[in-house]
Tab-separated table of C-alpha atoms in Angstrom:
chain	number	residue	atom	x	y	z
A	9	MET	CA	9.276	20.938	29.858
A	10	ILE	CA	10.275	18.483	27.194
A	11	SER	CA	12.785	17.485	29.796
A	12	HIS	CA	10.207	16.714	32.591
A	13	PHE	CA	8.551	14.981	29.611
A	14	LEU	CA	11.471	12.630	29.101
A	15	LYS	CA	12.212	11.813	32.575
A	16	LEU	CA	8.701	10.660	33.624
A	17	GLU	CA	8.756	8.454	30.533
A	18	TRP	CA	12.011	7.025	31.567
A	19	LYS	CA	10.635	6.398	34.850
A	20	GLN	CA	7.456	4.922	33.747
A	21	TYR	CA	9.305	2.641	31.453
A	22	PHE	CA	11.463	1.170	34.163
A	23	ARG	CA	9.123	1.190	37.302
A	24	ALA	CA	6.653	-0.639	35.105
A	25	ALA	CA	5.714	-4.133	36.191
A	26	ASN	CA	5.962	-5.502	32.632
A	27	TRP	CA	9.582	-4.718	32.979
A	28	GLN	CA	10.496	-6.178	36.295
A	29	LYS	CA	8.528	-9.359	35.139
A	30	SER	CA	9.477	-9.494	31.755
A	31	VAL	CA	13.157	-9.012	31.619
A	32	PHE	CA	14.055	-11.924	29.372
A	33	LEU	CA	11.311	-10.759	26.821
A	34	ASN	CA	12.921	-7.375	26.899
A	35	ILE	CA	16.512	-9.242	26.177
A	36	LEU	CA	15.058	-11.068	23.191
A	37	LEU	CA	13.398	-7.963	21.870
A	38	VAL	CA	16.524	-5.765	21.974
A	39	LEU	CA	18.565	-9.086	20.161
A	40	PHE	CA	15.544	-8.940	17.863
A	41	ALA	CA	16.341	-5.246	17.266
A	42	LEU	CA	19.958	-5.553	16.726
A	43	TYR	CA	19.602	-8.631	14.202
A	44	PHE	CA	17.582	-6.056	12.143
A	45	VAL	CA	19.819	-3.157	12.560
A	46	VAL	CA	23.117	-5.263	11.629
A	47	SER	CA	21.366	-6.874	8.761
A	48	PHE	CA	20.190	-3.372	7.318
A	49	LEU	CA	23.696	-2.111	7.888
A	50	ILE	CA	25.498	-4.821	6.146
A	51	ILE	CA	22.981	-4.594	3.138
A	52	GLY	CA	23.579	-0.883	3.399
A	53	VAL	CA	27.111	-0.770	3.044
A	54	GLY	CA	27.608	-3.763	0.582
A	55	GLY	CA	24.221	-3.271	-1.296
A	56	TYR	CA	25.759	-1.357	-3.981
A	57	TRP	CA	28.387	-4.323	-4.992
A	58	ILE	CA	25.703	-6.696	-4.575
A	59	LEU	CA	23.393	-4.982	-7.098
A	60	LYS	CA	26.645	-4.285	-9.368
A	61	GLU	CA	27.119	-7.974	-9.795
A	62	MET	CA	23.737	-9.319	-9.863
A	63	TYR	CA	22.706	-6.650	-12.492
A	64	PRO	CA	26.190	-5.500	-14.249
A	65	GLU	CA	24.539	-3.354	-17.088
A	66	GLN	CA	21.912	-1.673	-14.883
A	67	ASP	CA	22.835	1.446	-12.049
A	68	PRO	CA	22.343	-0.051	-8.470
A	69	LEU	CA	20.543	3.286	-7.738
A	70	VAL	CA	18.184	2.698	-10.275
A	71	VAL	CA	17.636	-0.915	-9.139
A	72	VAL	CA	16.855	0.410	-5.768
A	73	ASN	CA	14.434	3.167	-7.018
A	74	ALA	CA	12.497	0.375	-9.096
A	75	PHE	CA	11.687	-1.428	-5.988
A	76	LEU	CA	10.902	1.579	-3.647
A	77	LEU	CA	7.278	1.541	-4.095
A	78	PHE	CA	7.042	-2.396	-2.720
A	79	ALA	CA	9.471	-1.212	0.292
A	80	ILE	CA	7.004	1.644	1.065
A	81	VAL	CA	3.933	0.291	0.798
A	82	GLY	CA	5.236	-2.975	2.619
A	83	ASP	CA	6.657	-0.465	5.230
A	84	LEU	CA	3.146	1.097	5.738
A	85	ILE	CA	1.626	-2.800	6.159
A	86	PHE	CA	4.197	-3.476	8.598
A	87	ARG	CA	3.419	-0.504	10.846
A	88	TYR	CA	-0.312	-1.383	10.537
A	89	LEU	CA	0.229	-4.498	11.980
A	90	MET	CA	2.918	-4.029	14.469
A	91	GLN	CA	3.231	-0.199	15.330
A	92	LYS	CA	1.703	1.012	18.464
A	93	LEU	CA	0.036	4.604	18.149
A	94	PRO	CA	2.148	7.318	20.326
A	95	VAL	CA	0.811	7.061	23.822
A	96	MET	CA	1.453	9.108	27.176
A	97	ASN	CA	-0.163	8.936	30.390
A	98	ILE	CA	-1.476	12.519	29.990
A	99	LYS	CA	-4.519	12.134	32.476
A	100	PRO	CA	-2.828	13.631	35.350
A	101	MET	CA	-0.941	16.551	33.417
A	102	LEU	CA	-4.412	17.715	32.183
A	103	THR	CA	-4.988	19.236	35.766
A	104	LEU	CA	-1.673	20.931	35.795
A	105	PRO	CA	-0.789	24.159	34.200
A	106	ILE	CA	0.810	22.788	31.201
A	107	PRO	CA	-0.211	23.931	27.677
A	108	LYS	CA	-1.382	21.107	25.737
A	109	SER	CA	-0.108	21.924	22.784
A	110	LYS	CA	3.334	21.134	24.286
A	111	ILE	CA	1.858	17.776	25.340
A	112	VAL	CA	0.677	17.009	21.721
A	113	HIS	CA	3.870	18.265	20.022
A	114	PHE	CA	5.764	15.661	22.484
A	115	ILE	CA	4.010	13.026	21.639
A	116	LEU	CA	4.122	13.265	18.112
A	117	ILE	CA	7.711	14.327	17.975
A	118	LYS	CA	8.397	11.204	20.318
A	119	SER	CA	6.690	8.980	17.747
A	120	SER	CA	9.606	10.160	15.088
A	121	PHE	CA	12.321	8.249	16.956
A	122	SER	CA	10.291	5.197	17.237
A	123	PHE	CA	12.396	1.872	15.937
A	124	PHE	CA	10.228	1.679	12.808
A	125	ASN	CA	11.667	5.107	11.653
A	126	ILE	CA	15.408	4.490	12.709
A	127	MET	CA	15.708	0.962	11.446
A	128	SER	CA	15.206	1.518	7.552
A	129	LEU	CA	17.995	4.588	8.049
A	130	PHE	CA	20.581	1.939	8.641
A	131	PHE	CA	20.182	0.837	5.156
A	132	TYR	CA	19.656	4.326	3.502
A	133	ILE	CA	22.228	6.359	4.663
A	134	PRO	CA	25.158	3.478	4.406
A	135	PHE	CA	23.924	3.296	0.813
A	136	ALA	CA	23.929	6.842	0.291
A	137	VAL	CA	27.470	7.598	1.721
A	138	VAL	CA	28.700	4.505	-0.799
A	139	LEU	CA	26.886	6.234	-3.422
A	140	ILE	CA	29.007	9.474	-3.047
A	141	MET	CA	32.195	7.583	-2.703
A	142	GLN	CA	31.764	5.987	-5.862
A	143	GLY	CA	31.245	9.459	-7.602
A	144	TYR	CA	27.404	10.093	-7.636
A	145	ASN	CA	26.141	14.043	-7.447
A	146	VAL	CA	26.466	14.693	-3.927
A	147	ALA	CA	23.229	16.973	-4.406
A	148	GLY	CA	21.515	14.461	-5.873
A	149	VAL	CA	22.032	11.750	-3.198
A	150	LEU	CA	21.129	13.937	-0.783
A	151	GLY	CA	18.316	14.955	-1.992
A	152	TRP	CA	17.163	11.324	-2.376
A	153	LEU	CA	18.280	10.774	0.999
A	154	PHE	CA	16.165	13.280	2.571
A	155	THR	CA	13.502	12.338	0.548
A	156	MET	CA	13.488	8.825	1.878
A	157	ILE	CA	13.727	10.370	5.379
A	158	PHE	CA	10.620	12.532	4.613
A	159	ILE	CA	8.828	9.652	3.094
A	160	ILE	CA	9.659	7.466	6.141
A	161	GLN	CA	8.278	10.048	8.459
A	162	SER	CA	5.380	10.418	6.435
A	163	VAL	CA	4.387	6.873	6.496
A	164	ASN	CA	4.506	7.032	10.190
A	165	TYR	CA	1.922	9.814	10.572
A	166	LEU	CA	0.021	8.419	7.726
A	167	ASN	CA	-0.263	5.382	9.698
A	168	PHE	CA	-1.650	7.128	12.838
A	169	LEU	CA	-4.280	8.501	10.537
A	170	ILE	CA	-5.449	5.182	8.549
A	171	ASN	CA	-4.653	2.864	11.561
A	172	LYS	CA	-8.329	1.992	12.588
A	173	ASN	CA	-9.438	1.812	8.893
A	174	THR	CA	-9.492	-1.820	7.731
A	175	LYS	CA	-10.699	-0.940	3.961
A	176	ILE	CA	-7.534	1.119	3.727
A	177	PHE	CA	-5.572	-2.006	5.151
A	178	ALA	CA	-7.196	-4.177	2.942
A	179	GLY	CA	-6.499	-2.055	-0.107
A	180	LEU	CA	-2.841	-1.857	1.020
A	181	VAL	CA	-2.243	-5.541	0.656
A	182	THR	CA	-4.407	-5.802	-2.424
A	183	LEU	CA	-2.227	-3.143	-3.963
A	184	LEU	CA	1.254	-4.943	-2.627
A	185	ILE	CA	-0.353	-8.653	-3.926
A	186	ALA	CA	-1.353	-6.845	-7.457
A	187	GLY	CA	2.067	-4.943	-7.996
A	188	TYR	CA	3.792	-8.478	-7.025
A	189	LEU	CA	1.573	-10.138	-9.868
A	190	VAL	CA	2.200	-7.372	-12.376
A	191	ASN	CA	5.888	-7.689	-11.837
A	192	TYR	CA	5.993	-11.637	-11.489
A	193	PHE	CA	4.083	-11.933	-14.833
A	194	ASN	CA	5.797	-9.092	-16.565
A	195	TRP	CA	2.422	-7.823	-17.492
A	196	PHE	CA	3.820	-4.259	-17.363
A	197	ASN	CA	7.107	-2.609	-15.717
A	198	LEU	CA	5.375	-1.414	-12.577
A	199	PRO	CA	8.848	-1.240	-10.580
A	200	GLY	CA	10.543	0.990	-13.533
A	201	PHE	CA	7.460	3.072	-13.936
A	202	ILE	CA	7.599	4.391	-10.079
A	203	GLY	CA	11.175	4.112	-10.227
A	204	LYS	CA	11.738	6.898	-12.733
A	205	GLY	CA	9.999	8.953	-10.267
A	206	PHE	CA	12.791	8.503	-7.784
A	207	ASP	CA	15.678	8.913	-10.499
A	208	PHE	CA	13.810	12.207	-11.182
A	209	ILE	CA	14.405	13.435	-7.680
A	210	TYR	CA	17.885	12.368	-8.005
A	211	GLU	CA	18.682	14.327	-10.968
A	212	ASN	CA	16.379	17.445	-9.414
A	213	PRO	CA	17.035	17.422	-5.707
A	214	ILE	CA	14.861	20.590	-5.017
A	215	MET	CA	11.615	18.127	-5.442
A	216	VAL	CA	12.678	17.259	-1.635
A	217	VAL	CA	10.988	20.391	-0.825
A	218	ALA	CA	7.857	18.791	-1.927
A	219	PHE	CA	8.018	15.760	0.317
A	220	ALA	CA	9.033	17.930	3.218
A	221	ALA	CA	5.695	19.811	2.629
A	222	LEU	CA	3.764	16.263	2.784
A	223	LEU	CA	5.096	15.703	6.066
A	224	LEU	CA	4.367	18.910	7.435
A	225	PHE	CA	0.796	18.279	6.192
A	226	LEU	CA	0.363	15.122	7.706
A	227	TYR	CA	1.986	16.312	11.014
A	228	SER	CA	-0.404	19.152	10.874
A	229	ILE	CA	-3.473	17.020	10.353
A	230	ASN	CA	-2.449	14.685	13.166
A	231	TYR	CA	-1.549	17.655	15.650
A	232	LYS	CA	-5.137	18.873	14.858
A	233	GLN	CA	-6.595	15.323	15.472
A	234	LEU	CA	-4.814	14.854	18.709
A	235	ARG	CA	-5.174	18.465	19.923
A	236	ASN	CA	-9.186	18.088	19.839
A	237	GLU	CA	-8.993	15.107	22.071
A	238	VAL	CA	-6.719	16.454	24.750
A	239	TYR	CA	-9.263	17.118	27.206
A	240	LEU	CA	-10.056	15.807	30.752
A	241	ASP	CA	-13.781	15.381	30.023
A	242	ALA	CA	-13.212	13.480	26.924
A	243	ILE	CA	-11.147	10.995	28.869
A	244	ILE	CA	-13.547	10.572	31.966
A	245	THR	CA	-17.152	10.634	29.625
A	246	GLU	CA	-18.168	7.235	29.209
A	247	GLN	CA	-18.186	6.435	25.437
A	248	THR	CA	-21.042	4.177	24.102
A	249	LYS	CA	-20.442	2.145	21.090
A	250	GLU	CA	-23.028	0.883	18.413
A	251	VAL	CA	-22.740	-3.052	18.311
A	252	ASN	CA	-23.214	-4.495	14.835
A	253	ALA	CA	-24.957	-7.868	15.601
A	254	ALA	CA	-23.937	-10.499	12.851
A	255	ASP	CA	-26.240	-13.178	12.104
A	256	LEU	CA	-24.628	-16.487	13.487
A	257	SER	CA	-27.561	-18.708	13.231
A	258	PHE	CA	-25.356	-21.028	11.080
A	259	ALA	CA	-23.640	-22.151	14.271
A	260	ASP	CA	-27.075	-23.486	15.803
A	261	LYS	CA	-26.449	-26.487	13.805
A	262	LEU	CA	-23.706	-27.374	16.227
A	263	GLY	CA	-25.937	-28.212	19.020
A	264	ASP	CA	-24.957	-27.768	22.108
A	265	LEU	CA	-21.501	-26.017	20.995
A	266	ALA	CA	-23.314	-23.332	19.474
A	267	PRO	CA	-23.178	-20.774	22.420
A	268	PHE	CA	-19.913	-21.000	22.977
A	269	ILE	CA	-18.864	-20.670	19.063
A	270	LYS	CA	-21.041	-17.849	18.846
A	271	ASN	CA	-19.440	-16.132	21.900
A	272	ASP	CA	-15.901	-16.924	20.214
A	273	LEU	CA	-17.023	-15.406	16.919
A	274	ARG	CA	-18.322	-12.180	18.283
A	275	LEU	CA	-14.986	-12.295	20.460
A	276	MET	CA	-12.675	-12.295	17.499
A	277	TRP	CA	-14.568	-9.593	15.518
A	278	ARG	CA	-15.199	-7.154	18.196
A	279	ASN	CA	-12.024	-6.753	19.865
A	280	LYS	CA	-8.734	-5.256	18.611
A	281	ARG	CA	-6.256	-8.204	20.193
A	282	THR	CA	-8.512	-11.204	18.424
A	283	LYS	CA	-9.270	-8.875	15.273
A	284	SER	CA	-5.570	-8.414	14.539
A	285	GLY	CA	-5.138	-12.216	15.072
A	286	VAL	CA	-7.437	-12.549	12.396
A	287	TRP	CA	-5.747	-10.321	9.837
A	288	MET	CA	-2.586	-12.680	10.424
A	289	ILE	CA	-4.341	-15.835	8.916
A	290	LEU	CA	-3.703	-13.966	5.382
A	291	VAL	CA	-0.149	-13.916	6.214
A	292	GLY	CA	0.127	-17.286	7.106
A	293	LEU	CA	-1.811	-18.552	4.051
A	294	LEU	CA	1.072	-16.466	1.810
A	295	TYR	CA	3.785	-17.808	3.881
A	296	GLY	CA	4.576	-20.385	1.250
A	297	LEU	CA	5.599	-17.639	-1.314
A	298	ILE	CA	8.837	-17.066	0.669
A	299	PHE	CA	9.943	-20.839	0.332
A	300	TYR	CA	8.372	-22.536	-2.723
A	301	PRO	CA	9.353	-19.980	-5.589
A	302	ASN	CA	13.147	-19.833	-4.233
A	303	PRO	CA	15.204	-22.228	-5.640
A	304	MET	CA	17.688	-22.781	-2.438
A	305	TYR	CA	14.762	-24.443	-0.701
A	306	LYS	CA	13.622	-26.660	-3.775
A	307	GLY	CA	15.454	-29.648	-2.209
A	308	MET	CA	14.839	-29.102	1.230
A	309	GLU	CA	11.457	-31.119	1.401
A	310	PHE	CA	11.265	-30.921	5.403
A	311	MET	CA	10.586	-27.155	4.836
A	312	TYR	CA	7.587	-28.274	3.118
A	313	VAL	CA	6.103	-29.472	6.300
A	314	LEU	CA	7.109	-26.215	8.011
A	315	VAL	CA	5.091	-23.936	5.490
A	316	GLY	CA	2.150	-26.829	5.768
A	317	ILE	CA	1.736	-26.885	9.506
A	318	PHE	CA	1.974	-22.896	9.689
A	319	SER	CA	-0.298	-22.146	6.859
A	320	THR	CA	-2.892	-24.582	7.617
A	321	GLY	CA	-2.426	-23.820	11.486
A	322	THR	CA	-2.070	-20.027	11.192
A	323	PHE	CA	-5.324	-19.624	13.150
A	324	LEU	CA	-4.885	-22.748	15.380
A	325	ILE	CA	-1.476	-21.257	16.519
A	326	ASN	CA	-2.888	-17.536	17.036
A	327	PHE	CA	-5.981	-18.649	18.826
A	328	GLY	CA	-5.156	-21.909	20.169
A	329	GLN	CA	-2.324	-20.845	22.379
A	330	PHE	CA	-3.991	-18.151	24.427
A	331	ILE	CA	-7.095	-20.615	25.259
A	332	PRO	CA	-8.515	-19.980	28.015
A	333	ALA	CA	-6.810	-16.487	28.467
A	334	TRP	CA	-9.395	-15.048	25.878
A	335	ASP	CA	-11.886	-15.332	28.167
A	336	SER	CA	-9.799	-14.060	31.306
A	337	SER	CA	-11.781	-11.068	31.776
A	338	TYR	CA	-14.878	-12.940	32.400
A	339	TYR	CA	-13.723	-16.460	33.330
A	340	LYS	CA	-14.677	-16.267	37.035
A	341	MET	CA	-18.230	-15.841	35.753
A	342	LEU	CA	-17.705	-18.247	33.213
A	343	MET	CA	-16.950	-20.760	35.505
A	344	SER	CA	-20.070	-20.057	37.652
A	345	GLN	CA	-22.085	-21.092	34.896
A	346	ASN	CA	-24.445	-24.687	34.491
A	347	PHE	CA	-22.191	-26.372	31.459
A	348	LYS	CA	-20.118	-29.129	31.139
A	349	TYR	CA	-16.506	-27.905	30.570
A	350	GLU	CA	-15.841	-30.572	28.159
A	351	ARG	CA	-18.344	-28.914	25.488
A	352	TYR	CA	-16.402	-25.680	26.274
A	353	LEU	CA	-13.142	-27.190	25.071
A	354	GLU	CA	-14.890	-29.028	22.426
A	355	SER	CA	-16.261	-25.734	20.863
A	356	LYS	CA	-12.504	-24.133	20.584
A	357	PHE	CA	-11.406	-27.839	19.203
A	358	THR	CA	-14.374	-27.361	16.468
A	359	ILE	CA	-13.345	-23.892	15.651
A	360	MET	CA	-9.817	-24.978	15.158
A	361	THR	CA	-10.581	-27.806	13.003
A	362	ILE	CA	-12.798	-25.835	10.846
A	363	SER	CA	-10.270	-23.065	10.288
A	364	VAL	CA	-7.662	-25.771	9.596
A	365	VAL	CA	-9.529	-27.484	6.810
A	366	ALA	CA	-10.666	-24.071	5.394
A	367	LEU	CA	-6.937	-22.893	5.172
A	368	PHE	CA	-5.808	-26.264	3.232
A	369	VAL	CA	-8.492	-25.781	1.115
A	370	LEU	CA	-7.576	-21.793	0.230
A	371	GLY	CA	-3.843	-23.377	-0.043
A	372	ILE	CA	-4.702	-25.791	-2.949
A	373	PRO	CA	-3.560	-23.443	-5.512
A	374	TYR	CA	0.093	-24.173	-4.055
A	375	VAL	CA	-0.024	-27.448	-6.288
A	376	TYR	CA	1.228	-24.982	-8.830
A	377	PHE	CA	4.963	-25.561	-7.405
A	378	GLY	CA	4.436	-29.118	-7.782
A	379	TRP	CA	2.297	-32.119	-6.275
A	380	LYS	CA	4.784	-32.925	-3.438
A	381	VAL	CA	4.045	-29.519	-2.148
A	382	LEU	CA	-0.297	-30.246	-2.215
A	383	VAL	CA	0.700	-34.193	-0.712
A	384	VAL	CA	2.544	-32.548	2.328
A	385	HIS	CA	-0.192	-29.970	3.021
A	386	PHE	CA	-2.736	-32.309	3.231
A	387	ALA	CA	-0.778	-34.506	5.557
A	388	ALA	CA	-0.119	-31.388	7.569
A	389	MET	CA	-3.512	-30.838	7.985
A	390	ILE	CA	-4.628	-34.071	9.220
A	391	TYR	CA	-1.530	-33.772	11.694
A	392	ASN	CA	-2.816	-30.350	12.639
A	393	VAL	CA	-6.492	-31.724	13.369
A	394	GLY	CA	-5.350	-35.008	15.288
A	395	VAL	CA	-2.341	-33.738	17.057
A	396	ASN	CA	-1.880	-30.024	17.176
A	397	THR	CA	-5.209	-29.208	18.307
A	398	HIS	CA	-4.881	-31.590	21.326
A	399	VAL	CA	-1.370	-30.236	22.031
A	400	ILE	CA	-2.864	-26.566	22.053
A	401	LEU	CA	-5.384	-27.443	24.203
A	402	PHE	CA	-3.336	-29.070	26.752
A	403	GLY	CA	-0.807	-26.212	26.819
A	404	GLY	CA	-3.834	-23.924	27.650
A	405	THR	CA	-3.940	-25.823	31.006
A	406	PHE	CA	-0.688	-23.854	32.064
A	407	ASN	CA	-1.861	-20.296	30.987
A	408	ARG	CA	-1.860	-18.020	33.872
A	409	LYS	CA	-1.858	-14.451	32.288
A	410	LYS	CA	-4.621	-12.380	31.684
A	411	ILE	CA	-5.207	-10.978	27.930
A	412	ASN	CA	-6.308	-7.256	27.619
A	413	LEU	CA	-8.540	-7.772	24.484
A	414	ASP	CA	-8.679	-4.024	23.872
A	415	GLU	CA	-4.899	-4.065	22.486
A	416	LYS	CA	-3.200	-5.147	18.997
A	417	ALA	CA	-2.020	-8.351	18.733
A	418	ALA	CA	1.389	-7.523	16.899
A	419	PHE	CA	4.231	-6.951	19.203
A	420	ASN	CA	1.945	-7.193	22.072
A	421	PHE	CA	3.171	-9.689	24.544
A	422	GLN	CA	0.589	-9.300	27.253
A	423	GLY	CA	-0.585	-13.155	28.142
A	424	THR	CA	2.326	-14.593	26.489
A	425	GLY	CA	4.796	-16.868	29.100
A	426	ALA	CA	6.778	-19.634	28.643
A	427	VAL	CA	4.029	-21.819	27.548
A	428	GLN	CA	4.022	-19.597	24.319
A	429	TRP	CA	7.657	-20.031	23.648
A	430	LEU	CA	8.079	-23.609	24.528
A	431	ILE	CA	5.050	-25.097	23.044
A	432	GLY	CA	6.352	-24.012	19.590
A	433	LEU	CA	8.649	-27.386	19.700
A	434	PRO	CA	5.869	-30.020	19.329
A	435	LEU	CA	3.980	-27.720	17.380
A	436	MET	CA	6.456	-27.020	14.405
A	437	VAL	CA	9.620	-29.068	15.108
A	438	LEU	CA	8.553	-32.342	16.043
A	439	PRO	CA	6.264	-32.919	12.958
A	440	MET	CA	9.650	-31.431	10.886
A	441	ALA	CA	11.826	-33.642	12.384
A	442	ILE	CA	9.641	-37.007	11.992
A	443	PHE	CA	8.925	-36.059	8.170
A	444	GLY	CA	12.804	-35.168	7.490
A	445	LEU	CA	14.106	-38.247	9.397
A	446	ILE	CA	11.561	-40.947	7.638
A	447	ASN	CA	12.364	-39.076	4.474
A	448	TRP	CA	15.896	-39.626	4.637
A	449	LEU	CA	15.715	-43.165	5.687
A	450	VAL	CA	12.650	-44.613	3.468
A	451	SER	CA	11.206	-42.155	1.130
A	452	PHE	CA	8.830	-38.842	0.957
A	453	GLU	CA	5.598	-41.181	0.373
A	454	ILE	CA	5.924	-42.761	3.565
A	455	ALA	CA	7.118	-39.631	5.521
A	456	CYS	CA	3.833	-38.024	4.389
A	457	ILE	CA	1.787	-41.017	5.390
A	458	THR	CA	3.215	-41.274	8.588
A	459	LEU	CA	2.370	-37.862	9.435
A	460	ALA	CA	-1.138	-38.439	8.267
A	461	VAL	CA	-1.287	-41.607	10.341
A	462	LEU	CA	-0.212	-39.686	13.201
A	463	GLY	CA	-3.050	-37.204	12.825
A	464	PHE	CA	-5.477	-39.960	12.199
A	465	ILE	CA	-4.587	-41.537	15.564
A	466	GLY	CA	-5.063	-38.590	17.232
A	467	ILE	CA	-8.900	-37.970	15.606
A	468	ALA	CA	-9.470	-41.731	16.549
A	469	LEU	CA	-8.193	-41.336	20.423
A	470	HIS	CA	-10.106	-37.508	20.370
A	471	LYS	CA	-12.754	-38.780	22.990
A	472	LYS	CA	-10.130	-40.000	25.477
A	473	ILE	CA	-7.706	-37.147	25.110
A	474	MET	CA	-10.509	-34.885	25.711
A	475	LYS	CA	-11.612	-36.305	28.804
A	476	ALA	CA	-7.615	-36.324	29.885
A	477	ILE	CA	-7.552	-32.740	28.896
A	478	THR	CA	-10.697	-31.466	30.507
A	479	LYS	CA	-9.790	-33.337	33.441
A	480	LYS	CA	-6.361	-31.197	33.861
A	481	TYR	CA	-8.579	-28.141	33.255
A	482	ILE	CA	-11.191	-28.814	35.755
A	483	THR	CA	-8.197	-29.370	38.298
A	484	ASN	CA	-6.329	-26.134	37.501
A	485	LYS	CA	-9.963	-23.868	37.318
A	486	TYR	CA	-9.407	-22.429	40.769
A	487	VAL	CA	-5.660	-21.558	40.123
A	488	MET	CA	-6.644	-19.968	36.929
A	489	ILE	CA	-9.222	-18.088	38.151
A	490	HIS	CA	-7.069	-16.616	40.620
A	491	ALA	CA	-4.131	-15.706	38.330
A	492	PHE	CA	-6.757	-14.033	35.573
A	493	ASN	CA	-8.002	-11.374	38.805
A	494	GLN	CA	-4.084	-10.418	38.594
A	495	GLU	CA	-3.417	-7.776	36.241
A	496	ASN	CA	0.079	-8.299	34.292
């Protein structure tokens, strides 16, 4: 029976329309996966000697154990954003004499072999082999290795249980940030405290049994939950959801833009695809912490522009690049209404502008890393409002792919076409090139002023630019209606 399931999965994957239409995208994903595999493998093989050189007075295994808490919590957050729940087209099978228990077991076991579970093993297994070669206790290393394998699988099944709970996700992000701050300001040696627990596992390999029990416990909970849902009537029964209406009366101050803005706000909060995108704002806001504390980027002032454009324009990029595809499921109905298309686009511009200004204000604490950072962020904010909003809206005239709002945003390339890949050049590369060239030829101050002036010019010409963009949308209106009627 399992072999039949595997054959069906294989045929379903390679016969899907998405595979045939997105060969380039699949090749790109394979290269992306190979990059991570090779990177983890190199770190796993050479990690022992790297840590030995960086911390000559400490045991490399103790150093690794000290940071496993951050690795596990970070892995869970990464899975929450990226990993899809295990699915299988089981509806036709429910009318056949196939034990439902086998279907459920297949779905769960299949998830154990996902890329998210295998990827980190390319670090842990080589690192464990190196430890054994360096004379570490074999039983202790194997106990530590199997503990990590059981933890990875446990995180996999835990993610399926908490996947729809945004409160737990917020708690995980808070825990990760709090742990980083506690360690950064030396308030408490949290990594060392947690690391002692993993050191204890190395010294007492029998403790691996506890983590095996944890894995079986989480597997059984997932099994019971899925087993209770594998019924045909559960699939065909119409599900009703209670919609919590939020008070959006504040938008009425925006006049005839209010109905469109209210519609977008409801769309963002009620649908999985847009809701996942909203959480990405937090990632963009903290993006600077990757670069600014790192001494390697201290002299690369053009990188400040990359961080400034991305951190103030995270929402602009995530939301704007799919205009008007967000409304693709009801675009035909929308176009039959009596309203000015320019006001529809103006509402998108207004939402993006408000988000850019708000993210700049929230990013003001980056001044901690120097006044230059704040100045670049301000220039990037003006550039985003005056230039990138118009670039995004113009790029929307080429969108031809429908979006299913019921799916998550992470690793979901539905609705993604050549436009989304190419639009990054004018959005990110162009301002970096302009700033870097002027900063090299003239000065840092003039480079910032140039970016801001370009933004102010875009703001001054906003009405004329919007008229030209609106004309382009109206020209392509019927082409878009036809394209959005097609399933990707």
